[in-house]
PDB file of C-alpha atoms in Angstrom:
ATOM      1  CA  UNK A   1       0.000   0.000   0.000  1.00 59.00           C
ATOM      2  CA  UNK A   2       1.276   3.531  -0.758  1.00 72.00           C
ATOM      3  CA  UNK A   3       2.227   5.762   2.161  1.00 83.00           C
ATOM      4  CA  UNK A   4      -0.503   8.047   3.445  1.00 85.00           C
ATOM      5  CA  UNK A   5      -0.763  10.965   5.859  1.00 88.00           C
ATOM      6  CA  UNK A   6      -4.495  10.386   6.333  1.00 87.00           C
ATOM      7  CA  UNK A   7      -5.670  10.991   9.876  1.00 88.00           C
ATOM      8  CA  UNK A   8      -2.527  12.809  11.007  1.00 93.00           C
ATOM      9  CA  UNK A   9      -2.056  16.383  12.117  1.00 96.00           C
ATOM     10  CA  UNK A  10       0.278  17.653   9.384  1.00 97.00           C
ATOM     11  CA  UNK A  11       2.592  20.595  10.071  1.00 98.00           C
ATOM     12  CA  UNK A  12       4.573  22.051   7.169  1.00 98.00           C
ATOM     13  CA  UNK A  13       7.434  24.244   8.298  1.00 98.00           C
ATOM     14  CA  UNK A  14      10.224  26.239   6.689  1.00 95.00           C
ATOM     15  CA  UNK A  15      13.823  25.659   7.714  1.00 94.00           C
ATOM     16  CA  UNK A  16      14.071  29.182   9.245  1.00 94.00           C
ATOM     17  CA  UNK A  17      11.005  28.553  11.400  1.00 96.00           C
ATOM     18  CA  UNK A  18      12.376  25.265  12.709  1.00 97.00           C
ATOM     19  CA  UNK A  19      16.043  26.241  13.083  1.00 96.00           C
ATOM     20  CA  UNK A  20      17.924  29.476  13.677  1.00 95.00           C
ATOM     21  CA  UNK A  21      19.408  30.122  10.241  1.00 92.00           C
ATOM     22  CA  UNK A  22      19.520  33.911  10.595  1.00 92.00           C
ATOM     23  CA  UNK A  23      23.298  34.182  10.012  1.00 90.00           C
ATOM     24  CA  UNK A  24      23.025  32.063   6.885  1.00 89.00           C
ATOM     25  CA  UNK A  25      19.909  33.900   5.747  1.00 86.00           C
ATOM     26  CA  UNK A  26      21.772  37.199   5.608  1.00 89.00           C
ATOM     27  CA  UNK A  27      24.008  35.642   2.951  1.00 88.00           C
ATOM     28  CA  UNK A  28      20.958  34.314   1.088  1.00 81.00           C
ATOM     29  CA  UNK A  29      19.217  37.694   1.126  1.00 82.00           C
ATOM     30  CA  UNK A  30      22.340  39.337  -0.287  1.00 83.00           C
ATOM     31  CA  UNK A  31      21.421  37.503  -3.488  1.00 74.00           C
ATOM     32  CA  UNK A  32      24.308  35.047  -3.565  1.00 73.00           C
ATOM     33  CA  UNK A  33      22.684  31.651  -3.305  1.00 78.00           C
ATOM     34  CA  UNK A  34      25.928  29.881  -4.255  1.00 85.00           C
ATOM     35  CA  UNK A  35      27.699  31.450  -1.270  1.00 89.00           C
ATOM     36  CA  UNK A  36      24.729  30.430   0.885  1.00 87.00           C
ATOM     37  CA  UNK A  37      24.978  26.832  -0.312  1.00 89.00           C
ATOM     38  CA  UNK A  38      28.712  26.772   0.371  1.00 91.00           C
ATOM     39  CA  UNK A  39      28.185  28.170   3.863  1.00 92.00           C
ATOM     40  CA  UNK A  40      25.563  25.511   4.641  1.00 91.00           C
ATOM     41  CA  UNK A  41      27.854  22.793   3.318  1.00 92.00           C
ATOM     42  CA  UNK A  42      30.746  24.114   5.414  1.00 93.00           C
ATOM     43  CA  UNK A  43      28.494  23.846   8.461  1.00 94.00           C
ATOM     44  CA  UNK A  44      26.995  20.487   7.496  1.00 93.00           C
ATOM     45  CA  UNK A  45      28.241  18.762  10.651  1.00 93.00           C
ATOM     46  CA  UNK A  46      27.296  21.710  12.872  1.00 95.00           C
ATOM     47  CA  UNK A  47      23.723  21.326  14.175  1.00 96.00           C
ATOM     48  CA  UNK A  48      21.710  24.480  13.646  1.00 96.00           C
ATOM     49  CA  UNK A  49      20.409  26.090  16.849  1.00 96.00           C
ATOM     50  CA  UNK A  50      16.689  25.631  17.583  1.00 97.00           C
ATOM     51  CA  UNK A  51      14.416  28.177  15.924  1.00 97.00           C
ATOM     52  CA  UNK A  52      11.245  29.910  17.032  1.00 97.00           C
ATOM     53  CA  UNK A  53       8.913  26.954  16.305  1.00 98.00           C
ATOM     54  CA  UNK A  54      11.284  24.234  17.494  1.00 98.00           C
ATOM     55  CA  UNK A  55       9.499  23.652  20.813  1.00 98.00           C
ATOM     56  CA  UNK A  56       6.107  23.344  19.122  1.00 98.00           C
ATOM     57  CA  UNK A  57       7.423  20.775  16.636  1.00 98.00           C
ATOM     58  CA  UNK A  58       9.381  18.834  19.258  1.00 97.00           C
ATOM     59  CA  UNK A  59       6.360  18.457  21.518  1.00 97.00           C
ATOM     60  CA  UNK A  60       3.896  17.607  18.741  1.00 96.00           C
ATOM     61  CA  UNK A  61       6.172  14.857  17.471  1.00 95.00           C
ATOM     62  CA  UNK A  62       6.260  13.431  21.007  1.00 93.00           C
ATOM     63  CA  UNK A  63       2.642  12.317  20.481  1.00 93.00           C
ATOM     64  CA  UNK A  64       3.986   9.658  18.086  1.00 91.00           C
ATOM     65  CA  UNK A  65       6.127   8.096  20.820  1.00 80.00           C
ATOM     66  CA  UNK A  66       3.463   8.235  23.501  1.00 56.00           C
ATOM     67  CA  UNK A  67       2.124   4.687  23.268  1.00 55.00           C
ATOM     68  CA  UNK A  68       0.308   5.365  19.998  1.00 57.00           C
ATOM     69  CA  UNK A  69      -0.563   2.455  17.723  1.00 65.00           C
ATOM     70  CA  UNK A  70      -0.021   4.718  14.694  1.00 78.00           C
ATOM     71  CA  UNK A  71       1.657   8.049  14.114  1.00 87.00           C
ATOM     72  CA  UNK A  72      -0.599  10.982  14.936  1.00 93.00           C
ATOM     73  CA  UNK A  73       1.592  13.899  13.820  1.00 95.00           C
ATOM     74  CA  UNK A  74       3.625  14.471  10.661  1.00 96.00           C
ATOM     75  CA  UNK A  75       6.093  17.330  10.287  1.00 98.00           C
ATOM     76  CA  UNK A  76       7.346  18.134   6.788  1.00 97.00           C
ATOM     77  CA  UNK A  77      10.042  20.678   5.967  1.00 97.00           C
ATOM     78  CA  UNK A  78       8.706  22.933   3.197  1.00 96.00           C
ATOM     79  CA  UNK A  79      11.443  25.351   2.299  1.00 92.00           C
ATOM     80  CA  UNK A  80      12.788  27.824  -0.256  1.00 89.00           C
ATOM     81  CA  UNK A  81      16.162  26.297   0.544  1.00 86.00           C
ATOM     82  CA  UNK A  82      18.029  24.422  -2.157  1.00 87.00           C
ATOM     83  CA  UNK A  83      18.268  20.610  -1.944  1.00 90.00           C
ATOM     84  CA  UNK A  84      21.956  20.744  -0.999  1.00 88.00           C
ATOM     85  CA  UNK A  85      21.266  23.034   1.960  1.00 88.00           C
ATOM     86  CA  UNK A  86      18.454  20.667   2.873  1.00 92.00           C
ATOM     87  CA  UNK A  87      21.136  18.186   3.901  1.00 94.00           C
ATOM     88  CA  UNK A  88      21.926  20.337   6.924  1.00 95.00           C
ATOM     89  CA  UNK A  89      18.245  20.662   7.812  1.00 95.00           C
ATOM     90  CA  UNK A  90      17.818  16.885   8.005  1.00 96.00           C
ATOM     91  CA  UNK A  91      21.120  16.406   9.855  1.00 97.00           C
ATOM     92  CA  UNK A  92      20.106  19.038  12.403  1.00 97.00           C
ATOM     93  CA  UNK A  93      16.735  17.345  12.855  1.00 97.00           C
ATOM     94  CA  UNK A  94      18.464  14.016  13.429  1.00 97.00           C
ATOM     95  CA  UNK A  95      20.818  15.630  15.976  1.00 97.00           C
ATOM     96  CA  UNK A  96      17.826  16.711  18.071  1.00 97.00           C
ATOM     97  CA  UNK A  97      16.038  13.371  17.573  1.00 96.00           C
ATOM     98  CA  UNK A  98      13.224  14.998  15.604  1.00 97.00           C
ATOM     99  CA  UNK A  99      11.501  12.311  13.567  1.00 95.00           C
ATOM    100  CA  UNK A 100      11.293  14.352  10.358  1.00 96.00           C
ATOM    101  CA  UNK A 101      11.900  12.398   7.166  1.00 94.00           C
ATOM    102  CA  UNK A 102       9.927  14.288   4.528  1.00 96.00           C
ATOM    103  CA  UNK A 103      10.895  17.587   2.929  1.00 96.00           C
ATOM    104  CA  UNK A 104      10.392  19.728  -0.160  1.00 96.00           C
ATOM    105  CA  UNK A 105      13.144  22.176  -1.154  1.00 94.00           C
ATOM    106  CA  UNK A 106      12.444  24.627  -3.975  1.00 93.00           C
ATOM    107  CA  UNK A 107      15.589  26.804  -4.243  1.00 89.00           C
ATOM    108  CA  UNK A 108      13.977  30.214  -4.057  1.00 85.00           C
ATOM    109  CA  UNK A 109      10.604  29.333  -5.556  1.00 90.00           C
ATOM    110  CA  UNK A 110       7.476  29.592  -3.439  1.00 91.00           C
ATOM    111  CA  UNK A 111       6.766  26.161  -1.898  1.00 92.00           C
ATOM    112  CA  UNK A 112       3.188  26.834  -0.738  1.00 91.00           C
ATOM    113  CA  UNK A 113       1.569  24.910  -3.626  1.00 92.00           C
ATOM    114  CA  UNK A 114       2.839  21.653  -2.104  1.00 95.00           C
ATOM    115  CA  UNK A 115       0.595  22.241   0.914  1.00 95.00           C
ATOM    116  CA  UNK A 116      -2.359  20.863  -1.043  1.00 93.00           C
ATOM    117  CA  UNK A 117      -1.019  17.324  -1.621  1.00 94.00           C
ATOM    118  CA  UNK A 118       0.256  17.322   1.969  1.00 95.00           C
ATOM    119  CA  UNK A 119      -3.213  18.307   3.261  1.00 94.00           C
ATOM    120  CA  UNK A 120      -1.382  20.443   5.807  1.00 96.00           C
ATOM    121  CA  UNK A 121      -3.168  21.609   8.957  1.00 97.00           C
ATOM    122  CA  UNK A 122      -0.568  24.339   9.575  1.00 98.00           C
ATOM    123  CA  UNK A 123       2.159  26.129   7.620  1.00 98.00           C
ATOM    124  CA  UNK A 124       4.857  28.134   9.417  1.00 98.00           C
ATOM    125  CA  UNK A 125       7.287  30.246   7.418  1.00 96.00           C
ATOM    126  CA  UNK A 126       9.345  33.421   7.724  1.00 94.00           C
ATOM    127  CA  UNK A 127       8.226  34.458   4.222  1.00 94.00           C
ATOM    128  CA  UNK A 128       5.117  36.672   4.227  1.00 94.00           C
ATOM    129  CA  UNK A 129       4.265  36.091   0.554  1.00 94.00           C
ATOM    130  CA  UNK A 130       4.237  32.321   1.087  1.00 95.00           C
ATOM    131  CA  UNK A 131       2.052  32.725   4.182  1.00 96.00           C
ATOM    132  CA  UNK A 132      -0.446  34.923   2.344  1.00 96.00           C
ATOM    133  CA  UNK A 133      -0.617  32.438  -0.533  1.00 95.00           C
ATOM    134  CA  UNK A 134      -1.218  29.568   1.889  1.00 96.00           C
ATOM    135  CA  UNK A 135      -3.988  31.463   3.676  1.00 97.00           C
ATOM    136  CA  UNK A 136      -5.615  32.280   0.331  1.00 95.00           C
ATOM    137  CA  UNK A 137      -5.588  28.537  -0.419  1.00 94.00           C
ATOM    138  CA  UNK A 138      -7.388  27.817   2.856  1.00 95.00           C
ATOM    139  CA  UNK A 139      -4.411  26.533   4.877  1.00 97.00           C
ATOM    140  CA  UNK A 140      -3.843  27.911   8.396  1.00 98.00           C
ATOM    141  CA  UNK A 141      -0.521  29.747   8.084  1.00 98.00           C
ATOM    142  CA  UNK A 142       1.558  32.260   9.997  1.00 98.00           C
ATOM    143  CA  UNK A 143       4.720  34.244   9.412  1.00 98.00           C
ATOM    144  CA  UNK A 144       7.054  33.450  12.275  1.00 97.00           C
ATOM    145  CA  UNK A 145       9.100  36.153  13.953  1.00 96.00           C
ATOM    146  CA  UNK A 146      12.528  34.475  14.043  1.00 94.00           C
ATOM    147  CA  UNK A 147      13.799  36.732  16.830  1.00 94.00           C
ATOM    148  CA  UNK A 148      10.905  35.874  19.146  1.00 96.00           C
ATOM    149  CA  UNK A 149      11.624  34.727  22.668  1.00 96.00           C
ATOM    150  CA  UNK A 150      11.967  30.969  22.859  1.00 97.00           C
ATOM    151  CA  UNK A 151       9.372  28.794  24.567  1.00 97.00           C
ATOM    152  CA  UNK A 152       9.543  27.987  28.247  1.00 95.00           C
ATOM    153  CA  UNK A 153      10.867  24.545  29.134  1.00 95.00           C
ATOM    154  CA  UNK A 154       8.653  24.214  32.208  1.00 96.00           C
ATOM    155  CA  UNK A 155       5.941  22.167  30.456  1.00 96.00           C
ATOM    156  CA  UNK A 156       7.749  19.304  28.694  1.00 95.00           C
ATOM    157  CA  UNK A 157       4.630  17.119  28.440  1.00 95.00           C
ATOM    158  CA  UNK A 158       2.168  19.807  27.377  1.00 96.00           C
ATOM    159  CA  UNK A 159       1.785  21.498  24.004  1.00 97.00           C
ATOM    160  CA  UNK A 160       0.571  25.028  24.743  1.00 98.00           C
ATOM    161  CA  UNK A 161      -0.903  27.120  21.943  1.00 98.00           C
ATOM    162  CA  UNK A 162      -2.541  30.537  22.223  1.00 98.00           C
ATOM    163  CA  UNK A 163      -4.845  32.072  19.614  1.00 98.00           C
ATOM    164  CA  UNK A 164      -6.246  35.509  19.001  1.00 98.00           C
ATOM    165  CA  UNK A 165      -9.963  35.458  18.225  1.00 97.00           C
ATOM    166  CA  UNK A 166     -11.192  37.787  15.481  1.00 96.00           C
ATOM    167  CA  UNK A 167      -9.591  37.134  12.057  1.00 96.00           C
ATOM    168  CA  UNK A 168      -7.726  34.109  13.502  1.00 98.00           C
ATOM    169  CA  UNK A 169     -10.138  31.591  15.065  1.00 98.00           C
ATOM    170  CA  UNK A 170     -13.170  33.630  14.000  1.00 97.00           C
ATOM    171  CA  UNK A 171     -13.934  35.678  10.895  1.00 96.00           C
ATOM    172  CA  UNK A 172     -13.088  39.383  10.792  1.00 95.00           C
ATOM    173  CA  UNK A 173     -16.790  40.388  10.835  1.00 95.00           C
ATOM    174  CA  UNK A 174     -16.625  42.088  14.230  1.00 93.00           C
ATOM    175  CA  UNK A 175     -13.245  43.690  13.524  1.00 92.00           C
ATOM    176  CA  UNK A 176     -14.724  45.326  10.423  1.00 94.00           C
ATOM    177  CA  UNK A 177     -17.552  46.783  12.509  1.00 94.00           C
ATOM    178  CA  UNK A 178     -15.053  48.145  15.028  1.00 91.00           C
ATOM    179  CA  UNK A 179     -12.888  49.732  12.353  1.00 91.00           C
ATOM    180  CA  UNK A 180     -15.775  51.359  10.545  1.00 91.00           C
ATOM    181  CA  UNK A 181     -17.919  52.388  13.537  1.00 91.00           C
ATOM    182  CA  UNK A 182     -15.776  52.390  16.665  1.00 91.00           C
ATOM    183  CA  UNK A 183     -15.944  50.571  19.981  1.00 91.00           C
ATOM    184  CA  UNK A 184     -19.578  51.411  20.782  1.00 89.00           C
ATOM    185  CA  UNK A 185     -20.778  50.097  17.425  1.00 93.00           C
ATOM    186  CA  UNK A 186     -18.668  46.966  17.987  1.00 92.00           C
ATOM    187  CA  UNK A 187     -20.229  46.263  21.400  1.00 91.00           C
ATOM    188  CA  UNK A 188     -23.757  46.937  20.112  1.00 92.00           C
ATOM    189  CA  UNK A 189     -23.162  44.618  17.146  1.00 94.00           C
ATOM    190  CA  UNK A 190     -21.787  41.783  19.273  1.00 92.00           C
ATOM    191  CA  UNK A 191     -24.380  42.157  22.043  1.00 93.00           C
ATOM    192  CA  UNK A 192     -27.226  41.971  19.520  1.00 93.00           C
ATOM    193  CA  UNK A 193     -25.710  38.848  17.958  1.00 93.00           C
ATOM    194  CA  UNK A 194     -24.498  37.124  21.120  1.00 93.00           C
ATOM    195  CA  UNK A 195     -26.427  33.928  20.266  1.00 94.00           C
ATOM    196  CA  UNK A 196     -25.320  33.910  16.613  1.00 95.00           C
ATOM    197  CA  UNK A 197     -22.060  31.984  16.086  1.00 95.00           C
ATOM    198  CA  UNK A 198     -19.266  33.840  14.351  1.00 96.00           C
ATOM    199  CA  UNK A 199     -18.160  32.487  10.992  1.00 97.00           C
ATOM    200  CA  UNK A 200     -14.959  30.426  11.056  1.00 97.00           C
ATOM    201  CA  UNK A 201     -11.624  32.192  10.716  1.00 97.00           C
ATOM    202  CA  UNK A 202      -8.514  30.814   9.011  1.00 97.00           C
ATOM    203  CA  UNK A 203      -7.312  28.906  12.095  1.00 98.00           C
ATOM    204  CA  UNK A 204     -10.501  27.038  12.953  1.00 98.00           C
ATOM    205  CA  UNK A 205      -9.234  23.954  11.005  1.00 97.00           C
ATOM    206  CA  UNK A 206      -6.094  23.869  13.153  1.00 98.00           C
ATOM    207  CA  UNK A 207      -8.111  24.192  16.361  1.00 97.00           C
ATOM    208  CA  UNK A 208     -10.298  21.296  15.160  1.00 97.00           C
ATOM    209  CA  UNK A 209      -7.231  19.171  14.365  1.00 96.00           C
ATOM    210  CA  UNK A 210      -5.780  19.883  17.805  1.00 96.00           C
ATOM    211  CA  UNK A 211      -9.129  18.994  19.370  1.00 95.00           C
ATOM    212  CA  UNK A 212      -9.098  15.619  17.577  1.00 93.00           C
ATOM    213  CA  UNK A 213      -5.547  14.967  18.763  1.00 92.00           C
ATOM    214  CA  UNK A 214      -6.578  15.960  22.273  1.00 89.00           C
ATOM    215  CA  UNK A 215      -9.370  13.358  22.266  1.00 87.00           C
ATOM    216  CA  UNK A 216      -7.008  10.453  21.565  1.00 82.00           C
ATOM    217  CA  UNK A 217      -5.519   8.716  24.603  1.00 71.00           C
ATOM    218  CA  UNK A 218      -1.973   9.903  25.309  1.00 77.00           C
ATOM    219  CA  UNK A 219      -0.493   8.884  28.668  1.00 80.00           C
ATOM    220  CA  UNK A 220       2.250  11.513  28.730  1.00 88.00           C
ATOM    221  CA  UNK A 221       1.455  14.293  26.243  1.00 93.00           C
ATOM    222  CA  UNK A 222      -1.366  16.801  26.544  1.00 94.00           C
ATOM    223  CA  UNK A 223      -2.573  19.883  24.658  1.00 96.00           C
ATOM    224  CA  UNK A 224      -3.567  23.116  26.378  1.00 96.00           C
ATOM    225  CA  UNK A 225      -5.122  25.939  24.374  1.00 97.00           C
ATOM    226  CA  UNK A 226      -5.917  29.549  25.177  1.00 98.00           C
ATOM    227  CA  UNK A 227      -8.023  32.255  23.546  1.00 98.00           C
ATOM    228  CA  UNK A 228      -6.248  35.591  24.080  1.00 98.00           C
ATOM    229  CA  UNK A 229      -8.366  38.422  22.741  1.00 96.00           C
ATOM    230  CA  UNK A 230      -8.826  42.185  22.995  1.00 93.00           C
ATOM    231  CA  UNK A 231     -12.563  41.557  23.474  1.00 93.00           C
ATOM    232  CA  UNK A 232     -14.159  42.299  26.832  1.00 92.00           C
ATOM    233  CA  UNK A 233     -17.658  41.955  28.259  1.00 91.00           C
ATOM    234  CA  UNK A 234     -20.268  41.993  26.793  1.00 91.00           C
ATOM    235  CA  UNK A 235     -18.524  40.984  23.528  1.00 92.00           C
ATOM    236  CA  UNK A 236     -16.996  37.968  25.261  1.00 94.00           C
ATOM    237  CA  UNK A 237     -20.294  36.055  25.124  1.00 96.00           C
ATOM    238  CA  UNK A 238     -20.399  35.645  21.356  1.00 96.00           C
ATOM    239  CA  UNK A 239     -16.855  34.260  21.306  1.00 96.00           C
ATOM    240  CA  UNK A 240     -17.660  31.679  23.988  1.00 97.00           C
ATOM    241  CA  UNK A 241     -20.951  30.698  22.369  1.00 97.00           C
ATOM    242  CA  UNK A 242     -19.205  30.273  19.013  1.00 97.00           C
ATOM    243  CA  UNK A 243     -16.752  27.777  20.513  1.00 97.00           C
ATOM    244  CA  UNK A 244     -19.658  25.993  22.181  1.00 97.00           C
ATOM    245  CA  UNK A 245     -21.450  25.783  18.829  1.00 97.00           C
ATOM    246  CA  UNK A 246     -18.314  24.257  17.322  1.00 97.00           C
ATOM    247  CA  UNK A 247     -18.170  21.792  20.254  1.00 97.00           C
ATOM    248  CA  UNK A 248     -14.569  22.729  20.875  1.00 96.00           C
ATOM    249  CA  UNK A 249     -13.234  23.595  24.310  1.00 93.00           C
ATOM    250  CA  UNK A 250     -10.361  25.942  25.040  1.00 96.00           C
ATOM    251  CA  UNK A 251      -8.638  25.562  28.388  1.00 96.00           C
ATOM    252  CA  UNK A 252      -8.170  29.257  29.095  1.00 97.00           C
ATOM    253  CA  UNK A 253      -9.792  32.437  27.807  1.00 97.00           C
ATOM    254  CA  UNK A 254      -8.417  35.935  28.366  1.00 98.00           C
ATOM    255  CA  UNK A 255     -10.706  38.857  27.537  1.00 97.00           C
ATOM    256  CA  UNK A 256      -8.270  41.722  27.921  1.00 96.00           C
ATOM    257  CA  UNK A 257     -10.245  44.717  26.708  1.00 93.00           C
ATOM    258  CA  UNK A 258      -7.290  46.165  24.827  1.00 90.00           C
ATOM    259  CA  UNK A 259      -4.594  45.504  27.443  1.00 95.00           C
ATOM    260  CA  UNK A 260      -1.222  44.467  25.958  1.00 95.00           C
ATOM    261  CA  UNK A 261      -1.180  40.711  25.475  1.00 97.00           C
ATOM    262  CA  UNK A 262       2.518  40.051  25.974  1.00 96.00           C
ATOM    263  CA  UNK A 263       2.611  39.915  29.768  1.00 96.00           C
ATOM    264  CA  UNK A 264      -0.418  37.604  29.912  1.00 98.00           C
ATOM    265  CA  UNK A 265       1.148  35.321  27.302  1.00 98.00           C
ATOM    266  CA  UNK A 266       4.362  35.273  29.307  1.00 97.00           C
ATOM    267  CA  UNK A 267       2.398  33.786  32.196  1.00 98.00           C
ATOM    268  CA  UNK A 268       0.593  31.245  29.998  1.00 98.00           C
ATOM    269  CA  UNK A 269       3.941  30.192  28.454  1.00 98.00           C
ATOM    270  CA  UNK A 270       2.738  28.974  25.042  1.00 98.00           C
ATOM    271  CA  UNK A 271       4.877  27.105  22.579  1.00 98.00           C
ATOM    272  CA  UNK A 272       3.346  29.432  19.990  1.00 98.00           C
ATOM    273  CA  UNK A 273       0.940  32.381  19.750  1.00 98.00           C
ATOM    274  CA  UNK A 274      -1.031  33.398  16.634  1.00 98.00           C
ATOM    275  CA  UNK A 275      -2.437  36.899  16.024  1.00 98.00           C
ATOM    276  CA  UNK A 276      -3.551  38.865  12.971  1.00 97.00           C
ATOM    277  CA  UNK A 277      -2.213  42.263  14.075  1.00 96.00           C
ATOM    278  CA  UNK A 278       1.483  42.962  13.744  1.00 95.00           C
ATOM    279  CA  UNK A 279       1.518  45.259  16.777  1.00 95.00           C
ATOM    280  CA  UNK A 280       0.222  42.475  18.994  1.00 96.00           C
ATOM    281  CA  UNK A 281       2.688  39.976  17.517  1.00 97.00           C
ATOM    282  CA  UNK A 282       5.658  42.301  17.940  1.00 96.00           C
ATOM    283  CA  UNK A 283       4.789  42.929  21.589  1.00 96.00           C
ATOM    284  CA  UNK A 284       4.161  39.233  22.257  1.00 97.00           C
ATOM    285  CA  UNK A 285       7.391  38.189  20.531  1.00 97.00           C
ATOM    286  CA  UNK A 286       9.465  39.748  23.304  1.00 97.00           C
ATOM    287  CA  UNK A 287       7.884  37.228  25.673  1.00 97.00           C
ATOM    288  CA  UNK A 288       6.903  34.095  23.696  1.00 98.00           C
ATOM    289  CA  UNK A 289       7.243  32.476  20.246  1.00 98.00           C
ATOM    290  CA  UNK A 290       4.837  34.360  17.988  1.00 98.00           C
ATOM    291  CA  UNK A 291       3.558  34.436  14.430  1.00 98.00           C
ATOM    292  CA  UNK A 292       1.548  36.822  12.279  1.00 98.00           C
ATOM    293  CA  UNK A 293      -1.612  35.613  10.542  1.00 98.00           C
ATOM    294  CA  UNK A 294      -1.869  37.903   7.491  1.00 97.00           C
ATOM    295  CA  UNK A 295      -5.655  37.617   7.233  1.00 96.00           C
ATOM    296  CA  UNK A 296      -8.688  39.826   7.607  1.00 93.00           C
ATOM    297  CA  UNK A 297      -9.242  43.559   7.434  1.00 93.00           C
ATOM    298  CA  UNK A 298      -6.074  44.326   9.413  1.00 92.00           C
ATOM    299  CA  UNK A 299      -4.001  42.854   6.592  1.00 92.00           C
ATOM    300  CA  UNK A 300      -5.205  44.295   3.271  1.00 89.00           C
ATOM    301  CA  UNK A 301      -3.386  43.376   0.094  1.00 78.00           C
ATOM    302  CA  UNK A 302      -0.866  46.051  -0.899  1.00 65.00           C
ATOM    303  CA  UNK A 303      -3.223  47.619  -3.466  1.00 55.00           C
ATOM    304  CA  UNK A 304      -6.277  47.664  -1.182  1.00 44.00           C
ATOM    305  CA  UNK A 305      -7.392  50.830   0.610  1.00 41.00           C
ATOM    306  CA  UNK A 306      -7.838  50.458   4.404  1.00 40.00           C
ATOM    307  CA  UNK A 307     -11.254  50.913   5.995  1.00 40.00           C
ATOM    308  CA  UNK A 308     -12.044  54.194   7.698  1.00 39.00           C
ATOM    309  CA  UNK A 309     -10.719  54.140  11.249  1.00 38.00           C
ATOM    310  CA  UNK A 310      -8.112  51.473  10.569  1.00 36.00           C
ATOM    311  CA  UNK A 311      -4.749  52.026  12.174  1.00 33.00           C
ATOM    312  CA  UNK A 312      -1.983  52.917   9.692  1.00 23.00           C
TER     313      UNK A 312
END
């Protein structure tokens, strides 16, 4: 029988998201890919340091070794790297005992189109154009901030993931109302529709996949999720009722009413945090691993005019 990834949580990840290749990337961005290849070859036996999403990948892969009858998680390297430089990626993975044996290396070309045959549940990359293309294709995707703080090591048997709400787990419907009409219009809109579930956002499929993984017996590994949102009462009710309608639980919910999220995330200690607003991601990144979801009204395409009231 041919190999299949059916039934697994599939994470596609770029080499810069998994490992710290920032020194090498400066050579790549200078436009000299031959020099980049030579540098990677010269460092072939030198394991790359862990990158911003390393902890997330390491813990998710641990579900496969946790008494499972079949593998539950698949991690695939999906990279603009060249195949030669890919040698170092696989050697570094082996050094850290990461069970990663599949990869696609495109030497500068966008790799996002390979997400479809992989049926990926998540794509993490440092390249914004690739992330936007993945989101447009319906794949949950985020641009990692490579210089983010690294994940805490205090929860070795728990995958911790934090999500923003509007334009991430939920649609950007309410965010559009806020940007066009202000905070009072937003609260009126959400209060009037408290019993009406919000439409799904780009990361609902990932939350569903994590929920399925969470339901499978795993003696040692657990998943803990958090909703971290600028919403406050009374707008909190619609968010909670939406999750109830989806029959998906989150372990923690923080309705911060516009307070900076970073300090709260520092206390939650996630392996990764997803938000659609760059300001929130930049603040969070000084405390935890963070990624930008380039979706919704906060992230117009370059030729689109922003809505009235949108922040510049």
